[in-house]
Coordinates of C-alpha atoms (C1' of nucleotides) in Angstrom, one line a residue:
Chain A
M1 CA 75.6 22.5 -69.5
S2 CA 78.3 19.9 -69.2
A3 CA 78.7 17.2 -71.9
P4 CA 77.9 13.8 -70.5
S5 CA 79.9 10.7 -71.6
T6 CA 78.3 8.7 -74.3
P7 CA 77.1 5.2 -73.4
D8 CA 79.3 3.5 -76.0
G9 CA 82.4 5.0 -74.5
A10 CA 83.2 7.2 -77.4
G11 CA 84.2 9.9 -75.0
A12 CA 83.7 13.6 -75.5
G13 CA 82.2 13.5 -79.0
A14 CA 78.8 15.1 -79.5
I15 CA 75.8 13.1 -80.8
R16 CA 75.6 13.7 -84.5
V17 CA 72.1 14.3 -85.7
L18 CA 70.5 14.4 -89.1
L19 CA 67.1 16.3 -89.3
A20 CA 64.4 15.6 -91.9
D21 CA 61.3 17.7 -92.1
D22 CA 59.7 19.0 -95.3
Q23 CA 58.8 22.4 -93.6
A24 CA 61.9 24.5 -93.7
L25 CA 60.8 26.7 -90.9
V26 CA 60.1 23.8 -88.5
R27 CA 63.3 22.0 -89.6
G28 CA 65.4 25.1 -89.0
A29 CA 63.7 25.7 -85.6
L30 CA 64.4 22.2 -84.5
A31 CA 68.0 22.5 -85.6
A32 CA 68.3 25.7 -83.5
L33 CA 66.7 23.9 -80.5
L34 CA 69.1 21.0 -80.7
A35 CA 72.1 23.2 -81.3
L36 CA 71.5 24.7 -77.8
E37 CA 72.7 21.3 -76.4
R38 CA 76.5 21.1 -76.2
D39 CA 76.5 17.3 -76.6
I40 CA 74.3 17.4 -79.8
E41 CA 75.5 18.5 -83.2
V42 CA 73.1 18.8 -86.2
V43 CA 75.2 17.6 -89.1
A44 CA 72.6 17.5 -91.9
E45 CA 69.2 18.8 -92.7
V46 CA 67.0 17.5 -95.5
G47 CA 63.4 18.3 -96.7
R48 CA 62.6 15.1 -98.6
G49 CA 62.4 11.5 -97.6
D50 CA 64.5 10.3 -100.5
E51 CA 67.4 12.6 -99.5
V52 CA 67.8 11.1 -96.1
V53 CA 70.0 8.1 -96.9
P54 CA 72.4 10.0 -99.3
A55 CA 72.7 12.8 -96.7
A56 CA 73.2 10.3 -93.9
Q57 CA 75.9 8.5 -95.9
A58 CA 77.7 11.8 -96.4
S59 CA 77.4 13.2 -92.9
G60 CA 77.6 10.1 -90.7
P61 CA 74.9 10.8 -88.1
D62 CA 74.4 8.8 -84.9
V63 CA 70.7 9.6 -84.8
C64 CA 68.3 10.5 -87.6
V65 CA 65.3 12.6 -86.5
L66 CA 62.6 12.0 -89.2
D67 CA 59.2 13.5 -89.8
I68 CA 56.7 11.1 -91.5
E69 CA 54.9 13.1 -94.1
M70 CA 57.6 14.2 -96.6
P71 CA 57.8 14.2 -100.4
G72 CA 60.0 11.7 -102.1
A73 CA 59.6 9.0 -99.5
D74 CA 57.8 9.1 -96.1
G75 CA 59.6 8.9 -92.8
I76 CA 58.8 5.2 -92.4
E77 CA 60.3 4.3 -95.7
A78 CA 63.2 6.5 -94.9
T79 CA 63.6 4.7 -91.5
A80 CA 63.8 1.3 -93.2
A81 CA 66.2 2.7 -95.8
V82 CA 68.5 4.2 -93.1
R83 CA 68.5 1.0 -91.1
R84 CA 69.6 -1.0 -94.1
A85 CA 72.2 1.5 -95.3
L86 CA 73.7 2.5 -91.9
P87 CA 72.9 -0.2 -89.4
G88 CA 74.7 1.7 -86.6
C89 CA 72.5 4.8 -87.0
R90 CA 69.4 5.0 -84.9
V91 CA 66.1 6.7 -85.9
L92 CA 63.7 8.9 -83.9
V93 CA 60.4 9.6 -85.6
V94 CA 58.9 13.0 -84.8
T95 CA 55.4 13.5 -86.3
T96 CA 52.4 15.7 -86.2
F97 CA 49.9 12.9 -86.0
G98 CA 50.2 10.4 -83.2
R99 CA 48.6 7.6 -85.2
P100 CA 48.9 4.1 -83.7
G101 CA 49.3 2.7 -87.2
Y102 CA 52.2 5.0 -87.8
L103 CA 53.8 4.0 -84.5
K104 CA 53.6 0.3 -85.3
R105 CA 54.9 0.7 -88.8
A106 CA 57.7 3.0 -87.6
L107 CA 58.8 0.4 -85.1
A108 CA 58.5 -2.4 -87.6
A109 CA 60.7 -0.3 -89.9
G110 CA 63.4 -0.1 -87.3
A111 CA 62.7 3.2 -85.5
T112 CA 64.0 3.3 -81.9
G113 CA 61.9 6.3 -80.9
F114 CA 58.6 7.8 -81.8
V115 CA 57.4 11.2 -80.5
V116 CA 54.7 13.6 -81.5
K117 CA 55.0 17.3 -82.0
D118 CA 52.8 17.9 -79.0
T119 CA 55.9 16.9 -76.9
P120 CA 57.4 19.7 -74.8
A121 CA 60.4 21.1 -76.7
R122 CA 62.8 20.4 -73.9
Q123 CA 62.1 16.7 -74.2
L124 CA 63.4 16.5 -77.8
A125 CA 67.1 16.6 -76.8
D126 CA 66.5 14.0 -74.1
A127 CA 64.7 11.8 -76.6
V128 CA 67.7 12.1 -78.9
R129 CA 70.1 11.1 -76.1
R130 CA 67.9 8.1 -75.1
V131 CA 67.6 6.9 -78.7
H132 CA 71.3 7.3 -79.1
A133 CA 71.8 5.1 -76.1
G134 CA 69.6 2.5 -77.7
L135 CA 66.6 3.1 -75.3
R136 CA 63.0 3.1 -76.6
V137 CA 61.3 6.4 -76.6
I138 CA 57.6 6.2 -77.2
D139 CA 54.8 8.4 -76.0
P140 CA 53.0 6.3 -73.3
A141 CA 49.5 7.4 -74.4
L142 CA 50.3 6.5 -77.9
A143 CA 51.7 3.1 -77.0
A144 CA 48.5 2.4 -75.0
S145 CA 46.1 3.3 -77.8
S146 CA 48.3 1.4 -80.2
L147 CA 47.8 -1.8 -78.1
V148 CA 44.0 -1.1 -77.9
E149 CA 43.5 -0.7 -81.6
G150 CA 45.1 -3.9 -82.7
D151 CA 46.6 -4.6 -86.0
N152 CA 45.5 -3.3 -89.4
P153 CA 42.5 -5.5 -90.5
L154 CA 42.5 -4.3 -94.1
T155 CA 43.8 -6.5 -96.8
E156 CA 46.3 -5.1 -99.4
R157 CA 43.6 -4.7 -102.0
E158 CA 41.2 -3.0 -99.5
Q159 CA 44.0 -0.6 -98.8
D160 CA 44.6 0.0 -102.5
V161 CA 40.9 0.8 -103.2
L162 CA 40.7 3.1 -100.1
R163 CA 43.8 5.1 -101.2
L164 CA 42.1 5.8 -104.5
A165 CA 38.8 6.5 -102.7
L166 CA 40.7 9.2 -100.7
T167 CA 41.3 11.1 -104.0
G168 CA 37.6 11.2 -104.6
A169 CA 37.8 8.7 -107.5
A170 CA 34.5 7.0 -108.6
V171 CA 34.2 3.2 -108.7
A172 CA 34.8 3.2 -112.4
D173 CA 38.0 5.1 -112.0
I174 CA 39.2 2.9 -109.2
A175 CA 38.4 -0.1 -111.3
G176 CA 40.4 1.2 -114.2
G177 CA 43.3 2.2 -112.0
L178 CA 43.6 -1.2 -110.4
H179 CA 42.5 -3.3 -113.4
L180 CA 39.6 -4.7 -111.5
S181 CA 35.9 -4.9 -112.3
Q182 CA 33.6 -2.4 -110.8
G183 CA 31.7 -5.1 -108.9
T184 CA 35.0 -6.2 -107.3
V185 CA 35.8 -2.7 -106.3
R186 CA 32.4 -2.3 -104.7
N187 CA 32.9 -5.5 -102.7
Y188 CA 36.3 -4.3 -101.4
L189 CA 34.9 -0.9 -100.5
S190 CA 32.0 -2.5 -98.7
S191 CA 34.3 -4.7 -96.8
A192 CA 36.6 -1.8 -95.8
I193 CA 33.6 0.2 -94.7
G194 CA 32.5 -2.6 -92.5
K195 CA 36.0 -3.0 -90.9
T196 CA 36.3 0.7 -90.2
G197 CA 32.8 0.9 -88.8
T198 CA 31.8 3.7 -91.2
T199 CA 29.0 4.2 -93.7
T200 CA 30.8 5.7 -96.8
R201 CA 34.0 5.0 -98.5
Y202 CA 35.2 8.6 -97.7
E203 CA 34.8 8.1 -94.0
A204 CA 36.4 4.6 -94.3
A205 CA 39.4 6.1 -96.0
R206 CA 39.7 8.9 -93.5
V207 CA 39.4 6.6 -90.5
A208 CA 41.9 4.1 -92.0
Q209 CA 44.3 7.0 -92.6
E210 CA 43.8 8.3 -89.0
R211 CA 44.6 4.9 -87.7
G212 CA 47.7 4.6 -89.8
W213 CA 46.3 1.7 -91.8
L214 CA 46.9 3.4 -95.1
Chain B
M1 CA 75.2 39.8 -83.8
S2 CA 74.8 43.5 -83.1
A3 CA 71.4 44.8 -82.1
P4 CA 69.9 47.2 -84.7
S5 CA 68.0 50.3 -83.6
T6 CA 64.3 49.9 -83.7
P7 CA 62.4 52.0 -86.3
D8 CA 60.2 53.7 -83.8
G9 CA 63.2 55.1 -82.0
A10 CA 62.6 53.1 -78.8
G11 CA 66.3 52.6 -78.6
A12 CA 68.0 49.5 -77.3
G13 CA 64.8 47.5 -76.4
A14 CA 64.3 44.2 -78.0
I15 CA 61.2 43.3 -79.9
R16 CA 58.8 41.5 -77.6
V17 CA 57.2 38.5 -79.2
L18 CA 54.3 36.3 -78.2
L19 CA 54.3 32.8 -79.8
A20 CA 51.1 30.7 -80.4
D21 CA 51.2 27.2 -81.8
D22 CA 49.3 24.2 -80.5
Q23 CA 52.3 21.9 -81.1
A24 CA 54.6 22.3 -78.0
L25 CA 57.6 21.0 -79.9
V26 CA 57.2 23.4 -82.8
R27 CA 56.4 26.3 -80.4
G28 CA 59.5 25.6 -78.3
A29 CA 61.7 25.2 -81.3
L30 CA 60.5 28.5 -82.8
A31 CA 61.1 30.2 -79.4
A32 CA 64.6 28.8 -79.5
L33 CA 65.2 30.1 -83.0
L34 CA 64.0 33.6 -82.2
A35 CA 65.9 33.6 -78.9
L36 CA 69.1 33.4 -81.0
E37 CA 68.4 37.0 -82.1
R38 CA 69.7 39.6 -79.7
D39 CA 67.0 42.1 -80.7
I40 CA 64.1 39.7 -80.2
E41 CA 62.7 38.5 -76.9
V42 CA 60.0 35.8 -76.6
V43 CA 57.9 37.0 -73.7
A44 CA 55.0 34.5 -73.9
E45 CA 54.1 31.1 -75.4
V46 CA 50.6 29.7 -75.7
G47 CA 49.1 26.6 -77.2
R48 CA 45.5 27.7 -77.7
G49 CA 43.9 30.5 -79.7
D50 CA 41.7 31.6 -76.8
E51 CA 44.8 32.1 -74.6
V52 CA 46.4 34.6 -76.9
V53 CA 44.7 37.8 -75.7
P54 CA 45.0 37.2 -72.0
A55 CA 48.7 36.3 -72.5
A56 CA 49.3 39.3 -74.6
Q57 CA 47.7 41.6 -72.1
A58 CA 49.9 40.1 -69.4
S59 CA 53.1 40.2 -71.3
G60 CA 52.8 43.2 -73.6
P61 CA 54.3 41.9 -76.9
D62 CA 55.1 44.1 -79.8
V63 CA 54.5 41.3 -82.3
C64 CA 52.3 38.1 -82.0
V65 CA 53.4 35.2 -84.1
L66 CA 50.3 33.0 -84.6
D67 CA 49.6 29.6 -86.1
I68 CA 46.2 29.3 -87.6
E69 CA 44.9 25.8 -86.6
M70 CA 44.7 25.9 -82.8
P71 CA 42.1 24.8 -80.3
G72 CA 40.0 27.3 -78.5
A73 CA 40.1 29.8 -81.4
D74 CA 41.9 29.7 -84.7
G75 CA 44.7 32.1 -85.5
I76 CA 42.5 34.4 -87.6
E77 CA 40.0 34.8 -84.8
A78 CA 43.0 35.4 -82.4
T79 CA 44.3 38.0 -84.9
A80 CA 41.1 40.0 -84.8
A81 CA 40.9 39.7 -81.0
V82 CA 44.5 40.9 -80.6
R83 CA 43.9 43.9 -82.9
R84 CA 40.9 44.9 -80.9
A85 CA 42.4 44.4 -77.5
L86 CA 46.0 45.8 -78.1
P87 CA 45.9 48.0 -81.2
G88 CA 49.6 48.7 -80.9
C89 CA 50.5 45.0 -81.3
R90 CA 51.2 43.6 -84.7
V91 CA 50.4 40.1 -85.9
L92 CA 52.5 37.7 -88.1
V93 CA 50.6 34.6 -89.1
V94 CA 52.7 31.5 -89.6
T95 CA 50.9 28.5 -90.9
T96 CA 51.4 25.1 -92.5
F97 CA 48.9 25.5 -95.3
G98 CA 49.4 28.5 -97.6
R99 CA 45.8 28.8 -98.5
P100 CA 44.8 32.0 -100.4
G101 CA 41.5 32.0 -98.4
Y102 CA 43.5 32.0 -95.2
L103 CA 45.7 34.8 -96.4
K104 CA 42.7 37.0 -97.3
R105 CA 40.9 36.3 -94.1
A106 CA 44.1 36.9 -92.1
L107 CA 44.7 40.3 -93.7
A108 CA 41.1 41.2 -93.3
A109 CA 41.4 40.3 -89.6
G110 CA 44.3 42.7 -89.3
A111 CA 47.4 40.6 -89.7
T112 CA 50.5 42.5 -90.9
G113 CA 52.4 39.5 -92.1
F114 CA 51.6 36.0 -93.4
V115 CA 54.3 33.3 -93.9
V116 CA 54.1 29.6 -94.4
K117 CA 56.1 27.0 -92.6
D118 CA 58.0 26.2 -95.9
T119 CA 59.8 29.5 -95.3
P120 CA 63.6 29.2 -94.5
A121 CA 64.1 29.4 -90.8
R122 CA 66.5 32.4 -91.0
Q123 CA 63.7 34.4 -92.5
L124 CA 61.4 34.2 -89.5
A125 CA 63.4 36.7 -87.5
D126 CA 63.5 39.1 -90.4
A127 CA 59.8 38.7 -90.9
V128 CA 59.2 39.6 -87.2
R129 CA 61.4 42.7 -87.6
R130 CA 59.6 43.8 -90.7
V131 CA 56.2 43.3 -89.2
H132 CA 57.3 45.2 -86.1
A133 CA 58.3 48.0 -88.4
G134 CA 54.8 48.0 -89.9
L135 CA 55.9 46.5 -93.2
R136 CA 53.8 43.9 -95.0
V137 CA 55.3 40.4 -95.1
I138 CA 53.5 38.1 -97.5
D139 CA 54.8 35.2 -99.4
P140 CA 54.8 36.4 -103.0
A141 CA 53.7 33.1 -104.6
L142 CA 50.8 33.0 -102.1
A143 CA 49.9 36.6 -102.8
A144 CA 49.8 35.8 -106.6
S145 CA 47.6 32.7 -106.2
S146 CA 45.4 34.6 -103.9
L147 CA 44.7 37.2 -106.6
V148 CA 44.1 34.5 -109.2
E149 CA 41.6 32.6 -107.1
G150 CA 39.3 35.5 -106.4
D151 CA 36.8 35.7 -103.6
N152 CA 34.9 32.9 -102.0
P153 CA 31.9 32.2 -104.3
L154 CA 30.0 30.0 -101.7
T155 CA 27.0 31.4 -99.9
E156 CA 26.8 31.1 -96.1
R157 CA 24.4 28.2 -96.4
E158 CA 26.5 26.4 -98.9
Q159 CA 29.4 26.7 -96.5
D160 CA 27.2 25.4 -93.7
V161 CA 26.2 22.3 -95.6
L162 CA 29.8 21.7 -96.8
R163 CA 31.1 21.9 -93.2
L164 CA 28.7 19.1 -92.2
A165 CA 29.5 17.2 -95.4
L166 CA 33.2 17.2 -94.2
T167 CA 32.2 15.1 -91.2
G168 CA 30.7 12.5 -93.5
A169 CA 27.1 13.3 -92.5
A170 CA 24.3 12.1 -94.7
V171 CA 21.8 14.5 -96.3
A172 CA 19.2 13.6 -93.7
D173 CA 21.7 14.4 -90.9
I174 CA 22.7 17.7 -92.5
A175 CA 19.0 18.6 -92.9
G176 CA 18.3 17.8 -89.3
G177 CA 21.4 19.7 -88.1
L178 CA 20.5 22.9 -90.1
H179 CA 16.7 22.6 -89.8
L180 CA 16.3 22.4 -93.6
S181 CA 14.5 19.9 -95.8
Q182 CA 16.5 17.2 -97.5
G183 CA 15.7 18.6 -100.9
T184 CA 17.1 22.0 -100.0
V185 CA 20.3 20.5 -98.7
R186 CA 20.7 18.5 -101.9
N187 CA 20.2 21.8 -103.9
Y188 CA 22.9 23.6 -101.8
L189 CA 25.3 20.6 -102.1
S190 CA 24.8 20.5 -105.9
S191 CA 25.4 24.2 -106.2
A192 CA 28.6 24.0 -104.1
I193 CA 29.8 21.0 -106.2
G194 CA 29.4 23.2 -109.3
K195 CA 31.2 26.2 -107.8
T196 CA 34.2 24.1 -106.8
G197 CA 34.3 22.2 -110.0
T198 CA 34.0 18.8 -108.3
T199 CA 31.7 15.8 -108.6
T200 CA 31.0 14.8 -105.0
R201 CA 30.2 16.7 -101.9
Y202 CA 33.3 15.2 -100.3
E203 CA 35.6 16.6 -102.9
A204 CA 33.7 19.9 -102.9
A205 CA 34.2 20.2 -99.1
R206 CA 37.9 19.3 -99.4
V207 CA 38.5 21.8 -102.2
A208 CA 36.7 24.6 -100.4
Q209 CA 38.7 23.9 -97.3
E210 CA 42.0 23.9 -99.3
R211 CA 41.0 27.3 -100.8
G212 CA 40.2 28.6 -97.4
W213 CA 36.6 29.1 -98.3
L214 CA 35.5 27.1 -95.2
Chain C
dG1 C1' 44.4 -34.0 -98.9
dC2 C1' 41.7 -30.7 -96.6
dC3 C1' 40.5 -26.2 -94.9
dC4 C1' 40.9 -21.4 -94.9
dG5 C1' 41.6 -16.8 -96.5
dG6 C1' 42.4 -13.5 -100.1
dG7 C1' 41.7 -12.1 -104.6
dC8 C1' 38.5 -11.8 -108.1
dA9 C1' 34.1 -12.0 -110.4
dT10 C1' 28.8 -11.7 -111.6
dG11 C1' 24.2 -10.3 -110.6
dA12 C1' 20.2 -8.5 -108.0
dC13 C1' 18.4 -5.1 -105.2
dA14 C1' 17.2 -1.0 -102.1
dG15 C1' 18.3 3.3 -101.2
dC16 C1' 21.1 7.4 -101.9
dT17 C1' 23.2 11.1 -104.7
dG18 C1' 23.2 14.8 -107.8
dT19 C1' 20.8 17.3 -111.3
dC20 C1' 17.3 19.9 -113.0
dA21 C1' 12.9 22.5 -113.4
dC22 C1' 10.0 25.2 -111.1
dG23 C1' 8.3 28.4 -107.6
dG24 C1' 7.6 31.5 -103.2
dT25 C1' 9.5 35.0 -99.9
dG26 C1' 12.2 38.7 -98.2
dA27 C1' 16.0 42.0 -98.5
dC28 C1' 18.4 45.2 -101.0
dG29 C1' 19.9 48.5 -104.5
dA30 C1' 18.8 51.1 -108.7
Chain D
dT1 C1' 8.5 49.8 -108.5
dC2 C1' 11.4 46.5 -110.4
dG3 C1' 15.1 43.3 -110.8
dT4 C1' 18.4 40.5 -108.5
dC5 C1' 20.0 37.4 -105.2
dA6 C1' 19.9 34.3 -101.3
dC7 C1' 17.2 31.2 -98.9
dC8 C1' 14.0 27.7 -98.9
dG9 C1' 11.1 24.2 -100.8
dT10 C1' 8.8 20.2 -103.9
dG11 C1' 9.1 16.7 -107.3
dA12 C1' 11.0 13.7 -111.0
dC13 C1' 14.7 11.3 -112.8
dA14 C1' 19.1 8.8 -114.1
dG15 C1' 22.8 6.9 -112.3
dC16 C1' 25.6 5.6 -108.4
dT17 C1' 26.5 3.3 -103.9
dG18 C1' 26.6 -0.2 -100.8
dT19 C1' 24.9 -4.7 -99.4
dC20 C1' 24.5 -9.4 -100.2
dA21 C1' 24.6 -14.0 -102.2
dT22 C1' 27.1 -16.9 -104.7
dG23 C1' 31.1 -19.0 -106.8
dC24 C1' 36.0 -20.0 -108.8
dC25 C1' 41.0 -20.1 -108.3
dC26 C1' 45.3 -20.2 -105.8
dG27 C1' 48.5 -20.5 -102.1
dG28 C1' 49.6 -21.6 -97.4
dG29 C1' 49.1 -24.2 -93.2
dC30 C1' 47.9 -28.3 -90.7

DNA sequence: GCCCGGGCATGACAGCTGTCACGGTGACGA
DNA sequence: TCGTCACCGTGACAGCTGTCATGCCCGGGC
């Protein structure tokens, strides 16, 4: 495979890529996949969100390929941090769950591309190239459902109580954790249940999470 | 990298591998990783559990590398089906969640190996070789926690009601779905809550799922 | 200055959840 | 034959959940 010229005129240099995924096997496999491309070079691999920026600063990638669910910091936080620390570096988010809420937050955080792990493997390298060229790479179906779903209707406090509800905490525990009264917590829960169209706080939390609202 | 001789004396032939994972990107990346090994050949890739046996029959793999969570049939069902249909074919289960319950059921279904996606990438090929040689490949930490946790204490009916509880169904819905009275359902739920050491049916269902009891 | 929304709170209420006691039936193993 | 276990059921009860009405305070936008 011949090496194409890079859009910014840098000549024969390969696209330098940093990979972040908490699963070592998946990360290594993705590195192997990208290493097949002569114009792409994997220069760093990390397994935690909070290792992305230090590793990027040390290795100087052109593109960061980031999973979302990682310890230390999630991929969206890492995206924002990368954009701040290395403005010339572009971010491609690669995630298991194609959640419209994730897509929106990723783009808001500065990601150039967003693909899900259902994507055919051969498209990953192309996505990296396109992102490197400054082109948007977003799964069309996901973009469509993101438009349909609209913005997150939950207030900050509603999100707070739902996050604790996800852990199975009782109203009294949530109240204690957020320094609110139990009645207030019940009001926020009830409101969140209404906005998600569910009947219990557990369902509300799950649906909010699925939509990327949490 | 030189090709080692195979343990069964088949000579220079590479180990034929079938890959099953519902995420195309992960599946393709794993195929790329294994394809780097001169003694391993990926002969088929499928994305659904119920495609495993037909594909295996068509391609004649020595080892099937199976994810667990797949549409059509999960990797444990696929393991049992492969062992029945092609007794000479060995199975290596590769999964995201290292759940002791999964491990036990996978081994009971006939899997020779069981690794989690936290495994370093370079160990996958070695795991495939060892499984091909008939050797057990099991993550030691997982094996240890599997022994500690003991068997699944839930009765069939308790599992049934917890599965429906996972979907957020109310007692009346669960009763209707299983043709039981509401009181009976509450008794089973209460018993399952006790056995999982939780306080709500949602937590009980989640914990049971985490332990591989569901 | 007014209006609106979010945050926070109290209180009342209907219905649900989970626990517990008790009991019948059938299968199975000793 | 007996004991045990799972399955199934009823009923009572305490406490929790979710809804709803109502109201205050504060900050932002018009």
